[in-house]
């Protein structure tokens, strides 16, 4: 497994050499934490969690094995991540989430389910990918129901952009898959257009657009909500080819 990390040369910069100001794809809304979430963060985050300040991570050492690793970006309250980890003990699952109540919920559910093949970052995914994770380390990257930023003036905040597609490609192993899902048709079309134009990927849809919902993706509350609101749900899967 290659362990080279993204170098400073990979970071977008302005003409004068200064790092380009990052446009956030999220807004921090901490909300209230339950006592269970607080306890999980206090007891489990030191063991199962990492922060950017800790620097690059050796995933095999952190998980204690060399099993394939799947990454989920923005796991919300962590229910689907825990469900997948429970169903696939032969895999390792890394989740990145900026909201502490979600991190606490995920850790609490993992502990309750007796799941130990989950690790988390309570950080911005873009920074974690840049600073902490080796290239070619993931068999799959999952991005389920990210904030659609539906207003046109906010489309620049959507996480799926050309630079992000390239960042994910570097972290996938050759043959690895980037799996996205959204219940906003306009965002689905945006994802498709960005990814179809991104070098080094093959759309796994035979029609070069969307795929049926894979059984590997658990049914989430966001999908249930989308159906209730009359939205469709669109899945996209892209395989790294180079």
CSV table of C-alpha atoms in Angstrom, one decimal:
chain,number,residue,atom,x,y,z
A,1,UNK,CA,0.0,0.0,0.0
A,2,UNK,CA,1.3,3.4,-0.9
A,3,UNK,CA,1.6,5.8,2.0
A,4,UNK,CA,2.6,9.1,0.4
A,5,UNK,CA,0.5,12.0,1.6
A,6,UNK,CA,-0.7,14.9,-0.4
A,7,UNK,CA,2.1,17.4,-0.6
A,8,UNK,CA,1.9,21.2,-0.4
A,9,UNK,CA,2.0,21.3,-4.2
A,10,UNK,CA,-1.4,19.7,-4.2
A,11,UNK,CA,-3.0,22.6,-2.3
A,12,UNK,CA,-4.7,25.2,-4.5
A,13,UNK,CA,-2.9,28.5,-4.4
A,14,UNK,CA,-3.4,32.1,-5.5
A,15,UNK,CA,-1.0,33.6,-8.0
A,16,UNK,CA,1.1,35.1,-5.2
A,17,UNK,CA,1.6,31.7,-3.7
A,18,UNK,CA,-0.8,32.1,-0.8
A,19,UNK,CA,-3.2,29.1,-0.1
A,20,UNK,CA,-6.6,29.7,-1.7
A,21,UNK,CA,-9.3,30.5,0.8
A,22,UNK,CA,-11.4,27.4,1.3
A,23,UNK,CA,-15.1,27.7,0.7
A,24,UNK,CA,-16.8,25.5,3.3
A,25,UNK,CA,-19.4,23.0,2.2
A,26,UNK,CA,-20.9,23.0,5.6
A,27,UNK,CA,-22.1,25.2,8.5
A,28,UNK,CA,-21.3,24.1,12.0
A,29,UNK,CA,-24.5,23.6,14.0
A,30,UNK,CA,-23.4,21.9,17.2
A,31,UNK,CA,-26.8,21.6,18.8
A,32,UNK,CA,-27.3,20.0,22.2
A,33,UNK,CA,-25.6,16.7,23.0
A,34,UNK,CA,-27.4,14.0,25.0
A,35,UNK,CA,-25.7,12.5,28.0
A,36,UNK,CA,-25.1,9.3,26.0
A,37,UNK,CA,-23.4,11.2,23.2
A,38,UNK,CA,-21.3,13.2,25.7
A,39,UNK,CA,-20.2,10.0,27.5
A,40,UNK,CA,-19.3,8.3,24.2
A,41,UNK,CA,-17.2,11.3,23.1
A,42,UNK,CA,-15.4,11.4,26.5
A,43,UNK,CA,-14.7,7.6,26.7
A,44,UNK,CA,-14.3,6.5,23.0
A,45,UNK,CA,-13.1,9.5,21.0
A,46,UNK,CA,-9.6,9.3,22.5
A,47,UNK,CA,-9.3,5.7,21.4
A,48,UNK,CA,-11.4,5.7,18.2
A,49,UNK,CA,-11.0,9.3,17.1
A,50,UNK,CA,-8.3,11.5,15.6
A,51,UNK,CA,-7.8,15.2,15.0
A,52,UNK,CA,-5.9,17.0,12.3
A,53,UNK,CA,-3.4,18.2,14.8
A,54,UNK,CA,-2.2,14.6,15.2
A,55,UNK,CA,-0.8,14.6,11.7
A,56,UNK,CA,-0.7,11.8,9.2
A,57,UNK,CA,-2.3,8.5,10.2
A,58,UNK,CA,-1.2,5.0,9.6
A,59,UNK,CA,-4.5,3.3,9.0
A,60,UNK,CA,-3.2,-0.3,9.5
A,61,UNK,CA,-1.7,0.6,12.8
A,62,UNK,CA,-4.8,2.5,13.9
A,63,UNK,CA,-7.2,-0.3,13.1
A,64,UNK,CA,-4.8,-3.0,14.1
A,65,UNK,CA,-5.1,-4.9,10.9
A,66,UNK,CA,-4.6,-4.6,7.1
A,67,UNK,CA,-8.3,-5.0,6.1
A,68,UNK,CA,-9.6,-2.9,3.3
A,69,UNK,CA,-10.9,0.5,4.4
A,70,UNK,CA,-14.1,2.3,3.4
A,71,UNK,CA,-14.4,6.0,4.0
A,72,UNK,CA,-17.7,7.8,4.7
A,73,UNK,CA,-17.6,11.6,4.5
A,74,UNK,CA,-20.3,13.4,6.5
A,75,UNK,CA,-21.9,10.4,8.3
A,76,UNK,CA,-24.5,12.4,10.2
A,77,UNK,CA,-25.6,10.6,13.3
A,78,UNK,CA,-23.6,7.5,12.2
A,79,UNK,CA,-26.5,5.0,11.9
A,80,UNK,CA,-25.7,3.8,8.4
A,81,UNK,CA,-21.9,3.7,9.1
A,82,UNK,CA,-22.5,1.5,12.1
A,83,UNK,CA,-24.9,-0.7,10.2
A,84,UNK,CA,-22.3,-1.2,7.4
A,85,UNK,CA,-19.5,-1.9,9.9
A,86,UNK,CA,-21.7,-4.4,11.8
A,87,UNK,CA,-22.6,-6.2,8.5
A,88,UNK,CA,-19.0,-6.3,7.3
A,89,UNK,CA,-16.5,-7.1,10.0
A,90,UNK,CA,-14.0,-8.0,7.3
A,91,UNK,CA,-13.7,-4.3,6.4
A,92,UNK,CA,-12.6,-1.2,8.3
A,93,UNK,CA,-14.7,1.9,8.2
A,94,UNK,CA,-13.4,5.4,8.7
A,95,UNK,CA,-16.0,8.2,9.1
A,96,UNK,CA,-15.5,12.0,9.0
A,97,UNK,CA,-18.0,14.3,10.5
A,98,UNK,CA,-17.8,17.9,11.7
A,99,UNK,CA,-20.7,17.9,14.1
A,100,UNK,CA,-19.9,16.6,17.6
A,101,UNK,CA,-23.4,15.3,18.4
A,102,UNK,CA,-23.2,13.1,15.3
A,103,UNK,CA,-19.7,11.9,16.3
A,104,UNK,CA,-21.1,11.1,19.8
A,105,UNK,CA,-24.1,9.3,18.4
A,106,UNK,CA,-22.0,7.2,16.0
A,107,UNK,CA,-19.6,6.2,18.8
A,108,UNK,CA,-22.4,5.4,21.2
A,109,UNK,CA,-24.2,3.2,18.6
A,110,UNK,CA,-21.0,1.5,17.6
A,111,UNK,CA,-20.4,0.6,21.3
A,112,UNK,CA,-23.9,-0.6,21.7
A,113,UNK,CA,-23.7,-2.8,18.7
A,114,UNK,CA,-20.4,-4.3,19.7
A,115,UNK,CA,-18.7,-2.8,16.6
A,116,UNK,CA,-15.0,-2.2,16.8
A,117,UNK,CA,-14.1,-1.7,13.1
A,118,UNK,CA,-15.0,2.0,13.1
A,119,UNK,CA,-12.7,5.0,13.5
A,120,UNK,CA,-13.6,8.7,13.2
A,121,UNK,CA,-12.3,12.2,12.6
A,122,UNK,CA,-14.3,15.1,14.1
A,123,UNK,CA,-13.0,17.5,11.4
A,124,UNK,CA,-13.5,19.0,8.0
A,125,UNK,CA,-13.1,16.2,5.4
A,126,UNK,CA,-11.2,18.4,3.0
A,127,UNK,CA,-8.5,19.1,5.6
A,128,UNK,CA,-8.4,15.5,6.8
A,129,UNK,CA,-7.8,14.3,3.2
A,130,UNK,CA,-5.1,16.9,2.6
A,131,UNK,CA,-3.2,16.5,5.8
A,132,UNK,CA,-3.8,13.1,7.5
A,133,UNK,CA,-4.6,10.3,5.0
A,134,UNK,CA,-2.2,8.5,2.6
A,135,UNK,CA,-2.9,8.3,-1.1
A,136,UNK,CA,-4.3,5.1,-2.5
A,137,UNK,CA,-5.6,3.9,0.9
A,138,UNK,CA,-9.4,3.4,0.3
A,139,UNK,CA,-11.3,0.7,-1.5
A,140,UNK,CA,-14.4,2.9,-1.4
A,141,UNK,CA,-15.4,6.5,-0.5
A,142,UNK,CA,-19.0,7.2,0.3
A,143,UNK,CA,-20.7,10.6,0.2
A,144,UNK,CA,-24.4,10.2,1.1
A,145,UNK,CA,-26.9,13.0,1.1
A,146,UNK,CA,-24.5,16.0,1.5
A,147,UNK,CA,-25.9,19.4,1.9
A,148,UNK,CA,-27.3,20.3,-1.6
A,149,UNK,CA,-27.0,24.0,-1.2
A,150,UNK,CA,-30.0,24.4,-3.5
A,151,UNK,CA,-29.8,28.2,-4.1
A,152,UNK,CA,-27.8,29.0,-7.3
A,153,UNK,CA,-25.6,31.5,-5.4
A,154,UNK,CA,-24.6,28.8,-3.0
A,155,UNK,CA,-23.7,26.1,-5.6
A,156,UNK,CA,-20.0,27.0,-5.1
A,157,UNK,CA,-20.4,25.5,-1.6
A,158,UNK,CA,-21.3,22.1,-2.9
A,159,UNK,CA,-18.6,19.7,-1.9
A,160,UNK,CA,-18.5,17.8,-5.2
A,161,UNK,CA,-16.4,20.0,-7.4
A,162,UNK,CA,-13.5,19.2,-9.8
A,163,UNK,CA,-10.8,19.7,-7.2
A,164,UNK,CA,-12.6,17.5,-4.8
A,165,UNK,CA,-13.1,14.8,-7.4
A,166,UNK,CA,-9.3,14.8,-8.0
A,167,UNK,CA,-8.7,14.7,-4.2
A,168,UNK,CA,-10.9,11.6,-3.8
A,169,UNK,CA,-9.3,9.9,-6.8
A,170,UNK,CA,-5.8,10.2,-5.2
A,171,UNK,CA,-7.1,8.6,-2.0
A,172,UNK,CA,-8.8,5.6,-3.8
A,173,UNK,CA,-6.8,2.5,-4.7
A,174,UNK,CA,-6.8,1.7,-8.4
A,175,UNK,CA,-10.2,0.0,-9.0
A,176,UNK,CA,-11.7,1.7,-5.9
A,177,UNK,CA,-15.1,3.2,-6.1
A,178,UNK,CA,-16.5,6.7,-5.2
A,179,UNK,CA,-20.2,6.2,-4.3
A,180,UNK,CA,-22.5,9.3,-4.0
A,181,UNK,CA,-26.2,9.6,-3.3
A,182,UNK,CA,-28.5,12.6,-3.1
A,183,UNK,CA,-32.3,13.3,-3.0
A,184,UNK,CA,-31.9,16.6,-4.9
A,185,UNK,CA,-32.2,16.0,-8.7
A,186,UNK,CA,-30.3,19.2,-9.5
A,187,UNK,CA,-27.4,18.2,-7.3
A,188,UNK,CA,-27.4,14.7,-8.8
A,189,UNK,CA,-27.0,16.2,-12.2
A,190,UNK,CA,-24.3,18.5,-10.9
A,191,UNK,CA,-22.4,15.4,-9.4
A,192,UNK,CA,-22.8,13.5,-12.7
A,193,UNK,CA,-21.5,16.4,-14.8
A,194,UNK,CA,-18.5,17.0,-12.5
A,195,UNK,CA,-17.6,13.3,-12.2
A,196,UNK,CA,-18.1,12.5,-15.9
A,197,UNK,CA,-15.6,15.2,-16.7
A,198,UNK,CA,-13.1,14.2,-14.1
A,199,UNK,CA,-10.1,12.4,-15.4
A,200,UNK,CA,-9.2,8.9,-14.1
A,201,UNK,CA,-12.7,7.7,-13.4
A,202,UNK,CA,-15.2,5.4,-15.1
A,203,UNK,CA,-19.0,5.8,-14.5
A,204,UNK,CA,-20.3,2.4,-13.5
A,205,UNK,CA,-23.7,3.2,-14.9
A,206,UNK,CA,-24.2,1.6,-18.4
A,207,UNK,CA,-26.0,4.8,-19.5
A,208,UNK,CA,-23.2,7.0,-18.0
A,209,UNK,CA,-25.5,8.6,-15.4
A,210,UNK,CA,-27.1,7.0,-12.4
A,211,UNK,CA,-27.1,3.5,-10.9
A,212,UNK,CA,-29.9,1.6,-9.0
A,213,UNK,CA,-29.5,1.9,-5.2
A,214,UNK,CA,-26.8,-0.7,-4.3
A,215,UNK,CA,-27.6,-3.0,-1.5
A,216,UNK,CA,-24.3,-1.9,0.2
A,217,UNK,CA,-25.9,1.5,1.0
A,218,UNK,CA,-28.3,1.3,4.0
A,219,UNK,CA,-31.6,3.0,3.9
A,220,UNK,CA,-31.1,6.3,5.8
A,221,UNK,CA,-33.6,8.7,7.4
A,222,UNK,CA,-32.6,11.2,4.7
A,223,UNK,CA,-33.8,8.8,2.0
A,224,UNK,CA,-37.0,8.2,3.9
A,225,UNK,CA,-37.5,11.9,4.2
A,226,UNK,CA,-36.8,12.4,0.5
A,227,UNK,CA,-39.4,9.9,-0.5
A,228,UNK,CA,-41.9,11.5,1.9
A,229,UNK,CA,-41.3,14.9,0.3
A,230,UNK,CA,-41.8,13.4,-3.2
A,231,UNK,CA,-38.1,13.5,-4.0
A,232,UNK,CA,-36.3,10.8,-5.9
A,233,UNK,CA,-33.0,9.4,-4.8
A,234,UNK,CA,-30.1,9.2,-7.2
A,235,UNK,CA,-27.0,7.0,-6.7
A,236,UNK,CA,-23.8,7.5,-8.7
A,237,UNK,CA,-20.7,5.2,-8.6
A,238,UNK,CA,-17.4,6.0,-10.2
A,239,UNK,CA,-14.4,3.6,-10.3
A,240,UNK,CA,-10.8,4.8,-10.3
A,241,UNK,CA,-9.2,3.7,-13.5
A,242,UNK,CA,-5.8,5.5,-13.4
